[in-house]
Short mmCIF file of C-alpha atoms in Angstrom, two decimals:
data_model
loop_
_atom_site.label_atom_id
_atom_site.label_comp_id
_atom_site.label_asym_id
_atom_site.label_seq_id
_atom_site.Cartn_x
_atom_site.Cartn_y
_atom_site.Cartn_z
CA MET Z 1 39.66 90.51 147.88
CA ALA Z 2 43.18 89.22 147.88
CA ALA Z 3 44.82 86.35 146.03
CA ARG Z 4 44.75 83.06 147.83
CA ARG Z 5 47.15 80.35 148.87
CA GLY Z 6 47.50 77.27 146.69
CA SER Z 7 46.91 75.14 149.77
CA GLU Z 8 43.33 76.41 149.82
CA LEU Z 9 42.61 74.23 146.82
CA ILE Z 10 41.32 71.28 148.79
CA ILE Z 11 40.53 67.73 147.70
CA ARG Z 12 38.61 65.45 150.05
CA ARG Z 13 37.40 61.93 149.49
CA GLY Z 14 33.97 60.82 150.65
CA ASP Z 15 33.49 57.71 152.78
CA GLY Z 16 30.44 56.53 150.83
CA GLN Z 17 28.15 56.66 153.87
CA PRO Z 18 24.59 58.03 153.57
CA SER Z 19 25.68 61.16 155.45
CA GLU Z 20 29.05 61.44 153.79
CA THR Z 21 32.21 62.55 155.57
CA PHE Z 22 35.01 63.90 153.42
CA THR Z 23 38.66 63.52 154.43
CA ALA Z 24 42.06 64.31 152.90
CA ILE Z 25 43.63 61.72 150.58
CA GLY Z 26 47.05 62.32 152.10
CA ALA Z 27 49.37 65.26 152.61
CA VAL Z 28 48.78 66.84 149.21
CA GLN Z 29 51.53 69.28 148.30
CA SER Z 30 50.40 70.25 144.83
CA SER Z 31 47.19 69.82 142.92
CA THR Z 32 45.94 70.75 139.47
CA LEU Z 33 42.34 70.75 138.41
CA ASP Z 34 41.30 70.88 134.78
CA ILE Z 35 37.85 71.64 133.49
CA ASN Z 36 37.66 70.94 129.80
CA GLY Z 37 34.78 71.79 127.47
CA ASN Z 38 36.20 69.67 124.63
CA PRO Z 39 34.81 72.04 121.98
CA ILE Z 40 33.85 70.43 118.69
CA GLU Z 41 34.92 72.10 115.49
CA VAL Z 42 32.11 72.56 112.99
CA THR Z 43 33.83 74.90 110.54
CA THR Z 44 32.41 74.99 107.04
CA GLY Z 45 33.23 77.03 103.97
CA ASP Z 46 30.39 79.37 104.91
CA ASP Z 47 32.11 80.53 108.12
CA VAL Z 48 33.62 83.62 106.59
CA ASP Z 49 34.00 87.20 107.79
CA GLY Z 50 33.56 90.42 105.82
CA ASN Z 51 36.90 89.86 104.08
CA ASN Z 52 35.86 86.39 103.03
CA GLU Z 53 38.37 84.87 105.49
CA ILE Z 54 37.36 81.53 107.02
CA TRP Z 55 37.07 81.41 110.80
CA GLN Z 56 37.19 78.20 112.76
CA THR Z 57 33.82 77.61 114.37
CA PHE Z 58 33.09 75.53 117.43
CA ILE Z 59 30.14 74.24 119.40
CA THR Z 60 30.40 73.13 123.00
CA GLY Z 61 31.43 69.52 123.43
CA PRO Z 62 31.20 66.97 126.23
CA LYS Z 63 32.49 68.56 129.39
CA ASN Z 64 35.09 66.93 131.50
CA PHE Z 65 36.55 67.46 134.92
CA SER Z 66 39.84 65.95 136.03
CA LEU Z 67 42.37 66.59 138.71
CA GLN Z 68 45.84 65.60 139.61
CA ALA Z 69 47.16 65.62 143.14
CA ARG Z 70 50.69 65.04 144.27
CA GLY Z 71 51.58 64.44 147.88
CA ILE Z 72 52.94 62.35 150.66
CA ALA Z 73 51.21 59.52 152.47
CA LYS Z 74 51.56 60.12 156.21
CA SER Z 75 49.66 56.97 157.07
CA THR Z 76 48.37 53.88 155.31
CA GLN Z 77 44.60 54.33 155.17
CA PRO Z 78 44.05 57.32 152.88
CA LEU Z 79 46.36 55.96 150.19
CA GLN Z 80 44.91 52.46 150.46
CA ASN Z 81 41.40 53.86 150.09
CA VAL Z 82 42.37 55.55 146.83
CA TYR Z 83 44.08 52.40 145.60
CA ASP Z 84 40.99 50.33 146.49
CA ASP Z 85 38.90 52.74 144.40
CA PHE Z 86 41.30 52.15 141.53
CA ALA Z 87 41.39 48.36 141.96
CA THR Z 88 37.62 47.99 142.18
CA GLY Z 89 36.73 50.74 139.71
CA ALA Z 90 34.63 52.40 142.37
CA LEU Z 91 32.83 55.69 141.81
CA THR Z 92 33.65 57.81 144.81
CA ASN Z 93 32.36 61.22 145.76
CA TYR Z 94 34.93 63.93 146.17
CA GLU Z 95 34.62 67.39 147.56
CA ILE Z 96 36.79 69.89 145.75
CA VAL Z 97 37.23 73.44 146.99
CA ILE Z 98 38.63 75.93 144.49
CA PRO Z 99 39.58 79.29 146.03
CA GLN Z 100 37.50 82.19 144.71
CA LEU Z 101 35.30 79.78 142.72
CA GLY Z 102 33.46 77.45 145.04
CA THR Z 103 32.94 73.90 146.20
CA PHE Z 104 32.13 70.99 143.90
CA THR Z 105 30.85 67.61 144.96
CA ILE Z 106 31.54 65.20 142.18
CA SER Z 107 31.71 61.47 141.59
CA MET Z 108 35.19 60.51 140.43
CA ILE Z 109 37.09 57.46 139.24
CA VAL Z 110 40.80 56.96 139.77
CA GLY Z 111 42.34 57.37 136.31
CA ALA Z 112 45.95 56.78 137.25
CA MET Z 113 48.29 56.52 140.20
CA SER Z 114 52.04 56.76 140.28
CA PHE Z 115 54.56 56.53 143.04
CA GLU Z 116 57.93 58.10 143.30
CA GLY Z 117 60.85 57.00 145.46
CA PRO Z 118 63.69 59.52 145.24
CA TYR Z 119 66.76 57.86 146.69
CA ASP Z 120 67.54 60.71 149.06
CA GLY Z 121 64.05 62.08 149.55
CA VAL Z 122 60.60 61.22 150.72
CA ALA Z 123 58.29 58.72 149.01
CA SER Z 124 55.43 60.45 147.24
CA PHE Z 125 52.32 59.60 145.24
CA ASP Z 126 50.54 61.12 142.32
CA VAL Z 127 46.89 60.43 141.62
CA THR Z 128 44.74 61.43 138.65
CA LEU Z 129 41.00 61.54 139.24
CA GLN Z 130 38.50 61.75 136.43
CA ALA Z 131 34.90 62.87 136.84
CA ALA Z 132 32.49 60.02 136.29
CA ALA Z 133 29.64 62.46 135.55
CA ALA Z 134 28.66 66.09 135.95
CA PRO Z 135 29.24 67.58 139.41
CA THR Z 136 26.46 66.66 141.83
CA THR Z 137 26.56 70.04 143.50
CA PHE Z 138 28.35 73.31 143.07
CA VAL Z 139 28.25 75.96 145.76
CA ALA Z 140 29.82 79.23 144.65
CA GLU Z 141 32.12 80.96 147.10
CA VAL Z 142 30.62 84.11 148.51
CA MET K 1 53.66 74.58 162.16
CA THR K 2 55.81 72.76 164.66
CA ASP K 3 59.51 73.50 164.73
CA SER K 4 61.13 70.18 165.55
CA THR K 5 64.71 71.49 165.55
CA LEU K 6 65.25 71.03 169.30
CA GLU K 7 63.70 67.57 169.25
CA VAL K 8 65.98 66.61 166.39
CA GLN K 9 69.00 68.07 168.18
CA LYS K 10 68.22 66.07 171.29
CA ALA K 11 67.89 62.91 169.20
CA ILE K 12 71.19 63.58 167.39
CA VAL K 13 73.01 64.09 170.69
CA GLY K 14 71.44 60.89 172.02
CA ALA K 15 72.52 58.96 168.95
CA LEU K 16 76.08 60.31 169.07
CA LYS K 17 76.43 59.62 172.79
CA GLY K 18 75.07 56.12 172.24
CA ASP K 19 77.61 55.30 169.53
CA ALA K 20 80.60 53.43 170.99
CA ALA K 21 82.99 54.43 168.19
CA ILE K 22 82.19 58.12 168.57
CA VAL K 23 82.47 58.01 172.36
CA LEU K 24 85.82 56.24 172.04
CA LEU K 25 87.17 58.81 169.58
CA THR K 26 85.94 61.89 171.46
CA GLY K 27 85.90 60.77 175.07
CA GLY K 28 82.17 61.42 174.98
CA ARG K 29 82.69 65.21 174.68
CA ILE K 30 79.53 66.21 172.82
CA TYR K 31 78.27 69.72 173.51
CA ASP K 32 75.57 72.16 172.53
CA GLN K 33 78.01 74.84 173.64
CA PRO K 34 81.55 73.68 174.49
CA PRO K 35 83.33 75.00 177.60
CA GLN K 36 85.62 78.04 177.22
CA GLN K 37 88.76 75.97 177.76
CA PRO K 38 87.77 72.64 176.24
CA THR K 39 89.59 69.38 176.01
CA TYR K 40 89.97 68.20 172.43
CA PRO K 41 88.75 66.48 170.39
CA LEU K 42 85.12 67.40 170.82
CA ILE K 43 81.82 67.50 168.99
CA GLU K 44 79.75 70.69 168.97
CA ILE K 45 76.22 71.10 167.69
CA GLY K 46 76.66 73.85 165.13
CA PRO K 47 74.32 76.12 163.20
CA SER K 48 70.90 74.82 162.25
CA PHE K 49 68.39 75.80 159.63
CA GLY K 50 64.71 75.00 159.89
CA ASP K 51 62.05 75.23 157.22
CA VAL K 52 58.35 74.55 156.93
CA TRP K 53 57.57 71.33 155.07
CA GLU K 54 53.84 70.99 154.81
CA GLY K 55 50.96 69.62 152.82
CA SER K 56 47.21 69.40 153.28
CA ASP K 57 46.65 67.72 156.61
CA MET K 58 50.39 67.70 157.31
CA ASP K 59 52.42 69.88 159.63
CA GLY K 60 56.04 69.10 158.85
CA TRP K 61 59.47 70.54 159.40
CA GLU K 62 62.80 70.23 157.64
CA VAL K 63 65.92 70.61 159.73
CA VAL K 64 69.41 71.04 158.33
CA MET K 65 71.88 70.81 161.17
CA THR K 66 75.63 71.14 161.18
CA VAL K 67 77.63 69.04 163.61
CA ASN K 68 81.15 70.37 164.14
CA VAL K 69 84.14 68.26 165.10
CA TRP K 70 87.06 70.14 166.61
CA SER K 71 90.48 68.52 166.76
CA GLU K 72 93.77 69.83 168.07
CA LYS K 73 95.99 67.10 166.65
CA PRO K 74 98.23 68.21 163.77
CA GLY K 75 96.70 67.57 160.36
CA ARG K 76 93.18 66.56 159.51
CA VAL K 77 93.31 62.86 160.31
CA GLU K 78 91.62 62.92 163.71
CA ALA K 79 88.86 65.36 162.66
CA SER K 80 88.22 63.31 159.52
CA GLN K 81 88.08 60.05 161.46
CA ILE K 82 85.53 61.43 163.91
CA ALA K 83 83.55 62.94 161.01
CA THR K 84 83.47 59.52 159.34
CA ALA K 85 82.16 57.93 162.55
CA ILE K 86 79.44 60.58 162.75
CA LYS K 87 78.49 60.03 159.11
CA SER K 88 78.24 56.28 159.71
CA ALA K 89 75.97 56.88 162.70
CA MET K 90 73.79 59.43 160.88
CA HIS K 91 73.53 57.95 157.38
CA ARG K 92 69.91 56.89 156.95
CA ALA K 93 69.47 57.18 160.71
CA VAL K 94 66.02 56.77 162.19
CA LEU K 95 65.95 58.86 165.34
CA PRO K 96 63.41 58.65 168.15
CA LEU K 97 61.56 61.95 168.66
CA ASP K 98 59.45 63.05 171.64
CA THR K 99 56.35 64.34 169.88
CA GLN K 100 56.95 64.39 166.11
CA GLN K 101 57.17 61.59 163.57
CA PHE K 102 60.60 60.98 162.10
CA VAL K 103 60.57 60.67 158.30
CA LEU K 104 64.17 60.60 157.18
CA GLY K 105 67.71 61.56 158.09
CA ASP K 106 70.60 61.92 155.67
CA VAL K 107 74.15 63.12 155.55
CA MET K 108 74.43 65.97 153.04
CA GLY K 109 78.19 66.51 153.12
CA THR K 110 81.28 67.38 155.10
CA ASN K 111 83.72 70.27 155.08
CA VAL K 112 87.15 69.78 156.65
CA ILE K 113 88.71 73.15 157.39
CA PRO K 114 92.19 73.63 158.92
CA GLN K 115 91.87 76.73 161.10
CA ASP K 116 93.86 79.92 160.79
CA ASP K 117 95.20 79.48 164.32
CA GLY K 118 97.46 76.76 162.87
CA ARG K 119 96.42 74.51 165.73
CA THR K 120 92.88 73.26 165.34
CA THR K 121 91.01 71.52 162.56
CA LEU K 122 87.26 71.74 162.05
CA ALA K 123 85.19 69.07 160.32
CA ALA K 124 81.63 70.30 159.74
CA ILE K 125 79.08 67.62 158.87
CA ARG K 126 75.79 68.77 157.42
CA LEU K 127 72.76 66.62 158.23
CA ARG K 128 69.21 66.89 156.95
CA PHE K 129 66.04 65.63 158.61
CA LEU K 130 62.34 65.64 157.82
CA THR K 131 59.69 65.31 160.52
CA HIS K 132 55.94 65.69 160.65
CA ASP K 133 53.11 65.72 163.16
CA GLU K 134 51.27 62.60 164.32
#
């Protein structure tokens, strides 16, 4: 199987309806998704190898899922929806497709938004979404 | 992927022909391809460069187009004056397109080049446009 295009990493926002429809949050041109296990260090003086050297020791910590998307707003609604989520602190379902990995459905909060206005370029936005809980579903890519 | 170069070209020509100062300076001689024995000064649509400009849910196109001004008057004054009129018309222009959405238009720069024939002067104005689908 071949490597895949970055544009196949897809982020879609749910409309909150019982049978949820997921749509793009704008013309995303770059996105980064981080899954962090936040390992907790539990090293003690007993954690030594055969040469009596101490090794750092960890246990798994609280997991965390966040993503950053950068793009262009082609129309008003998608951007305003994301801002409304930020303003009201709404938990919103997102569908996130990661090439070669699979599709997550996950409830997210808007952690941060920023807007850029290059004088000779196109206005763009940057949004950081933070998982509000563990993913609701994960369907591995086949 | 929709190449909007021709739509942008049509809109540029429309804007130039609709600009009284440019029409006055050039006699309205604005060509895609000038005649073999032209009357000077004239404006010619020069080389263009198109590039994909896309995002999720966005089909966009970037067009860099050169508009050439040809003058036969000695020196570079006439070519430069027409180039300035074109820059004024195109700076931050919002052009009407047939099918695509117009995002932005900017003047990138101008080259004024006296020609080796010792007779004509070329002013080449580089313009940049971004468009996307509905």
